[in-house]
Coordinates of C-alpha atoms in Angstrom, one line a residue:
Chain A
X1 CA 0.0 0.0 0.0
X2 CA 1.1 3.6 -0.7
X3 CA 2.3 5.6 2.4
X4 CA 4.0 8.6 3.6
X5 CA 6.1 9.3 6.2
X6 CA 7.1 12.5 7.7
X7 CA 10.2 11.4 10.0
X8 CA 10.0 14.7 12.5
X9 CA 6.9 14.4 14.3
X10 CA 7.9 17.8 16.4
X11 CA 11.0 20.5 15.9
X12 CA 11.6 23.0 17.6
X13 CA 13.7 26.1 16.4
X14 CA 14.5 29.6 17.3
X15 CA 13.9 32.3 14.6
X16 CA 15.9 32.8 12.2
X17 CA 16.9 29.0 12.2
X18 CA 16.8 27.4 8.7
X19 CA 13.7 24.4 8.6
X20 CA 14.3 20.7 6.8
X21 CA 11.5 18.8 6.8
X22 CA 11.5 15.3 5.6
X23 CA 9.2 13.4 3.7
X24 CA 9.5 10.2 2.1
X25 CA 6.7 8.1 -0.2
X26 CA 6.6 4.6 -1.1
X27 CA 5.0 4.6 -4.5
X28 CA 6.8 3.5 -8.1
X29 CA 5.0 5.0 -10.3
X30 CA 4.1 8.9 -11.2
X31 CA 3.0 11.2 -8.6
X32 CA 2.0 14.7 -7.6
X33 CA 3.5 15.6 -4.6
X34 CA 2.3 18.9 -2.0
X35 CA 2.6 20.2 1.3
X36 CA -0.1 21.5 3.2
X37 CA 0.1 23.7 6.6
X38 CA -2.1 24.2 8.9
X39 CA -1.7 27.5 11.1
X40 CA -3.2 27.1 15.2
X41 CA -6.8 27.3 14.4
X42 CA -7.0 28.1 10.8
X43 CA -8.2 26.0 7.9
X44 CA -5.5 23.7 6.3
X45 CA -3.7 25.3 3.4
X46 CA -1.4 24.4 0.2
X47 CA 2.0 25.8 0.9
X48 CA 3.5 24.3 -2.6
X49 CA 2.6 21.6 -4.9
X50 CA 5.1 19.3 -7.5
X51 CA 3.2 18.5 -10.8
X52 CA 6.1 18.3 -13.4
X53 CA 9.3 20.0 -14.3
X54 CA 11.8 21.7 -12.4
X55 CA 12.3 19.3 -9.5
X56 CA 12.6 22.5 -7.1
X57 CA 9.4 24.3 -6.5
X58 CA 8.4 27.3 -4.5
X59 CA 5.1 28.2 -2.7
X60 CA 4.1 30.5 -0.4
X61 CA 6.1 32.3 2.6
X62 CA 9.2 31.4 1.4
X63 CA 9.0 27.7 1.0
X64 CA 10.7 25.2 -0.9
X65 CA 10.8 21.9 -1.5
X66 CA 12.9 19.6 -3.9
X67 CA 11.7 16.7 -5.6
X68 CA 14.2 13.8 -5.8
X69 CA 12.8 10.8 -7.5
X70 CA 15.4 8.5 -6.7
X71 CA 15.0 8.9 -3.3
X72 CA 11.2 8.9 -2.9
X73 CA 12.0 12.3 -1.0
X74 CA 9.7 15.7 -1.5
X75 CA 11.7 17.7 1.8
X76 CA 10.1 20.8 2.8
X77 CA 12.9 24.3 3.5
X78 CA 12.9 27.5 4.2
X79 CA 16.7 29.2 5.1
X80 CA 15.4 31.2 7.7
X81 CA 11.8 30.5 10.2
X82 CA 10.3 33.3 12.0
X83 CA 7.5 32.8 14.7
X84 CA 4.2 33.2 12.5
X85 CA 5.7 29.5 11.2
X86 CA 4.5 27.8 14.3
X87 CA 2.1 25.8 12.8
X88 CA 1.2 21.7 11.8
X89 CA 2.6 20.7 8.4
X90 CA 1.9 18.0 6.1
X91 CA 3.2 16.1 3.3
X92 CA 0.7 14.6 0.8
X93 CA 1.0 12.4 -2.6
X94 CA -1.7 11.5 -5.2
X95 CA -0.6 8.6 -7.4
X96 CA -3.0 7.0 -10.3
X97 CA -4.1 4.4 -7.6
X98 CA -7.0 6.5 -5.9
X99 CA -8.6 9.0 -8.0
X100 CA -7.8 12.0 -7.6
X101 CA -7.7 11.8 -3.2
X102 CA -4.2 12.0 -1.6
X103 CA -2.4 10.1 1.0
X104 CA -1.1 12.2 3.6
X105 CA 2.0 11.6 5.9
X106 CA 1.2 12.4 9.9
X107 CA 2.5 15.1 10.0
X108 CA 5.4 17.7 11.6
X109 CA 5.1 20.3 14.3
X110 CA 6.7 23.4 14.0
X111 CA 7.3 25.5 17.1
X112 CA 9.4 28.6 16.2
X113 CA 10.3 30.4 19.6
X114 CA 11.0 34.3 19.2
Chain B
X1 CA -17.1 34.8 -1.7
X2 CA -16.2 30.8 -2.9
X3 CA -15.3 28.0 -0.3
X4 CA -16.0 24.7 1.6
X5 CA -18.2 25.4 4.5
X6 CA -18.5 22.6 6.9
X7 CA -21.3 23.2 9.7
X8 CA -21.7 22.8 12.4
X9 CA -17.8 24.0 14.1
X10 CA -18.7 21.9 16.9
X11 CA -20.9 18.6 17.4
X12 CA -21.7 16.6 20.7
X13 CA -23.4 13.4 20.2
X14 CA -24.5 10.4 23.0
X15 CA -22.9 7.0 21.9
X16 CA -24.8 5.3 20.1
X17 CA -26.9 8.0 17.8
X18 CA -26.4 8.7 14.3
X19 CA -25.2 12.1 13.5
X20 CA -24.9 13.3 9.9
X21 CA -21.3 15.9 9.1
X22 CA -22.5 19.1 6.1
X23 CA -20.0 19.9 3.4
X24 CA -21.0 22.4 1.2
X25 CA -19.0 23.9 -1.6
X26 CA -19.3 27.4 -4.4
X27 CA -16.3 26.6 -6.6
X28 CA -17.8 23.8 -8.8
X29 CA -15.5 21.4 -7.9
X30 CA -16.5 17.8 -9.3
X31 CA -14.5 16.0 -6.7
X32 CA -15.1 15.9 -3.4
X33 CA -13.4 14.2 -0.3
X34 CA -13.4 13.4 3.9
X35 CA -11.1 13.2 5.7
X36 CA -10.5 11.8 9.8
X37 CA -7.7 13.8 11.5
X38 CA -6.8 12.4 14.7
X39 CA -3.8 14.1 16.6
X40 CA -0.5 12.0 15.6
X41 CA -2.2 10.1 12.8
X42 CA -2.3 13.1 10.0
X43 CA -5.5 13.0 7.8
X44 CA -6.8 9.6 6.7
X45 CA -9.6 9.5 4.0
X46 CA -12.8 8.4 5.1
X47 CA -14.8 9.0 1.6
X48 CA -14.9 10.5 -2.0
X49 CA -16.3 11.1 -4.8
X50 CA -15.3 12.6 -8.3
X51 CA -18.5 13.1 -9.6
X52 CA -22.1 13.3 -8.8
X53 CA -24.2 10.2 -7.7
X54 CA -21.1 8.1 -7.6
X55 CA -18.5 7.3 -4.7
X56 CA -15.6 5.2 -3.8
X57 CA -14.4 4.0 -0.1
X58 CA -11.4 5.2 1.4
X59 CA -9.0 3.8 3.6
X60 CA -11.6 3.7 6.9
X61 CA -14.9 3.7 5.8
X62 CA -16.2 1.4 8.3
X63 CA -18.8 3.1 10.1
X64 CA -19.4 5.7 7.9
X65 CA -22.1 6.7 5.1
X66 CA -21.9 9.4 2.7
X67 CA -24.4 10.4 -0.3
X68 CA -23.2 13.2 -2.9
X69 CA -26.9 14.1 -4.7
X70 CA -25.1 17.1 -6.1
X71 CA -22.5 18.3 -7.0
X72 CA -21.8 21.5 -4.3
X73 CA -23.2 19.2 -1.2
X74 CA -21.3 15.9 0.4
X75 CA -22.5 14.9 3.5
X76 CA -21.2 12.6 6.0
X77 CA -22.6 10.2 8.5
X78 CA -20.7 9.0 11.5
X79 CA -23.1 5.6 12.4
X80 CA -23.2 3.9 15.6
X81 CA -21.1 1.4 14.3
X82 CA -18.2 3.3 14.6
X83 CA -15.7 2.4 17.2
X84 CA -14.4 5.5 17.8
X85 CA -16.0 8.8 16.6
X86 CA -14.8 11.5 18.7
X87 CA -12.0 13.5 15.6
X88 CA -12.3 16.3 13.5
X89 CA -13.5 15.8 10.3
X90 CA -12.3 17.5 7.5
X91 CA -14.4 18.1 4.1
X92 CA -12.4 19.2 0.6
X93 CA -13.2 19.6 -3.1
X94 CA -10.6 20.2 -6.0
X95 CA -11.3 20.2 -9.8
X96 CA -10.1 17.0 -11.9
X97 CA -8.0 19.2 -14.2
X98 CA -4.1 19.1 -14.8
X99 CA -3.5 21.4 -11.9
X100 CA -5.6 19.6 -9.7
X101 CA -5.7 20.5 -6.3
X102 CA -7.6 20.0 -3.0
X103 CA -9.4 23.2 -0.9
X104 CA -10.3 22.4 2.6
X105 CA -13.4 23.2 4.7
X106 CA -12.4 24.5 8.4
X107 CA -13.8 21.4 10.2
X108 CA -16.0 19.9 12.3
X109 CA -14.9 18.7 15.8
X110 CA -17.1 15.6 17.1
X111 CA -17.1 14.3 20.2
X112 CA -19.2 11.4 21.7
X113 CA -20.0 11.2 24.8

């Protein structure tokens, strides 16, 4: 079965501090890849998304992330975190297997202390 | 103003009773999804469905009954066969083109007592 896994389930960093967060899928075939956040209270939001092309992709608020197919691996970065990061973030993949729903990894906690 | 609303924020329930989860959405979406999220277990999919009249199981739909009549409306019902009800409950829609992504409702937070 397809899965996800998000290997930091909490990290904690001090502004300014740059962010890795890792995310690994077991699937063979094509995928789309995204990560979702989800601020203290708010709805969950797409931060970035990976359809095609350039393996590196940039969303919103200064994220990153880097596709690298022979590693299963769609990591999450941003060189420098400030406080309004705190927040719950998610990996996700959607593979031909399910339609069009995704499978989403567990999840990483981001506390940023000022 | 386009969105998922999900009503109501908060649901209490008594073990044992039905209890029936609204998802509405404005942005014409075809496809349509729930979602469980428990704390430490990320989002696992309940339901969806990709068009109207017609939907698929996800990967714990044990205990749970949906209907999509049309297309802005995907309702979900939490049964009394359930094990364990009490999570939020998240509703999304996304289109089915090549740029395909999923929009999320705020949530409904369910607890049985």
């Amino acid at each position: 079965a397809q899965s996800v896994s998000q290997h930091n389930h909490h990290v904690i960093l001090s502004e300014a501090a740059s962010l890795e967060l890792g995310c690994n899928y077991s699937y063979g075939g094509t995928v789309n890849l995204f990560w979702y956040v989800q601020y203290p209270g708010q709805h969950l939001q797409l931060l970035l998304k990976y359809f095609s092309g350039d393996p590196l992709v940039k969303g919103i608020k200064g994220f990153e992330a880097e596709f690298i197919k022979s590693k299963f691996s769609f990591n999450l970065r941003k060189p420098s975190v400030q406080w309004s990061d705190t927040a719950e973030y998610f990996c996700a993949v959607k593979t031909n297997q399910a339609g069009t729903a995704l499978i989403f990894g567990k999840g990483t906690t981001l506390s940023v202390s000022s | 103003d386009g969105g998922i609303t999900q009503s109501p924020k908060y649901l209490f329930r008594k073990e044992g009773q039905n209890v029936t989860l609204s998802c509405e959405q404005n942005l014409n979406h075809d496809a349509m999804y729930w979602y469980r999220q428990d704390p430490g277990q990320g989002l696992r999919l309940i339901y969806y469905s990709q068009i109207v009249n017609d939907f698929q199981k996800g990967d714990i739909a044990e205990g749970y009954s949906v209907s999509r009549e049309k297309k802005e409306s995907f309702p979900l019902t939490v049964t009394s066969a359930q094990k364990n009800p009490t999570a939020f409950y998240l509703c999304a829609s996304s289109d089915r083109g090549p740029t395909y992504t999923q929009y999320f409702g705020p949530g409904t937070r369910l607890t049985v007592l």
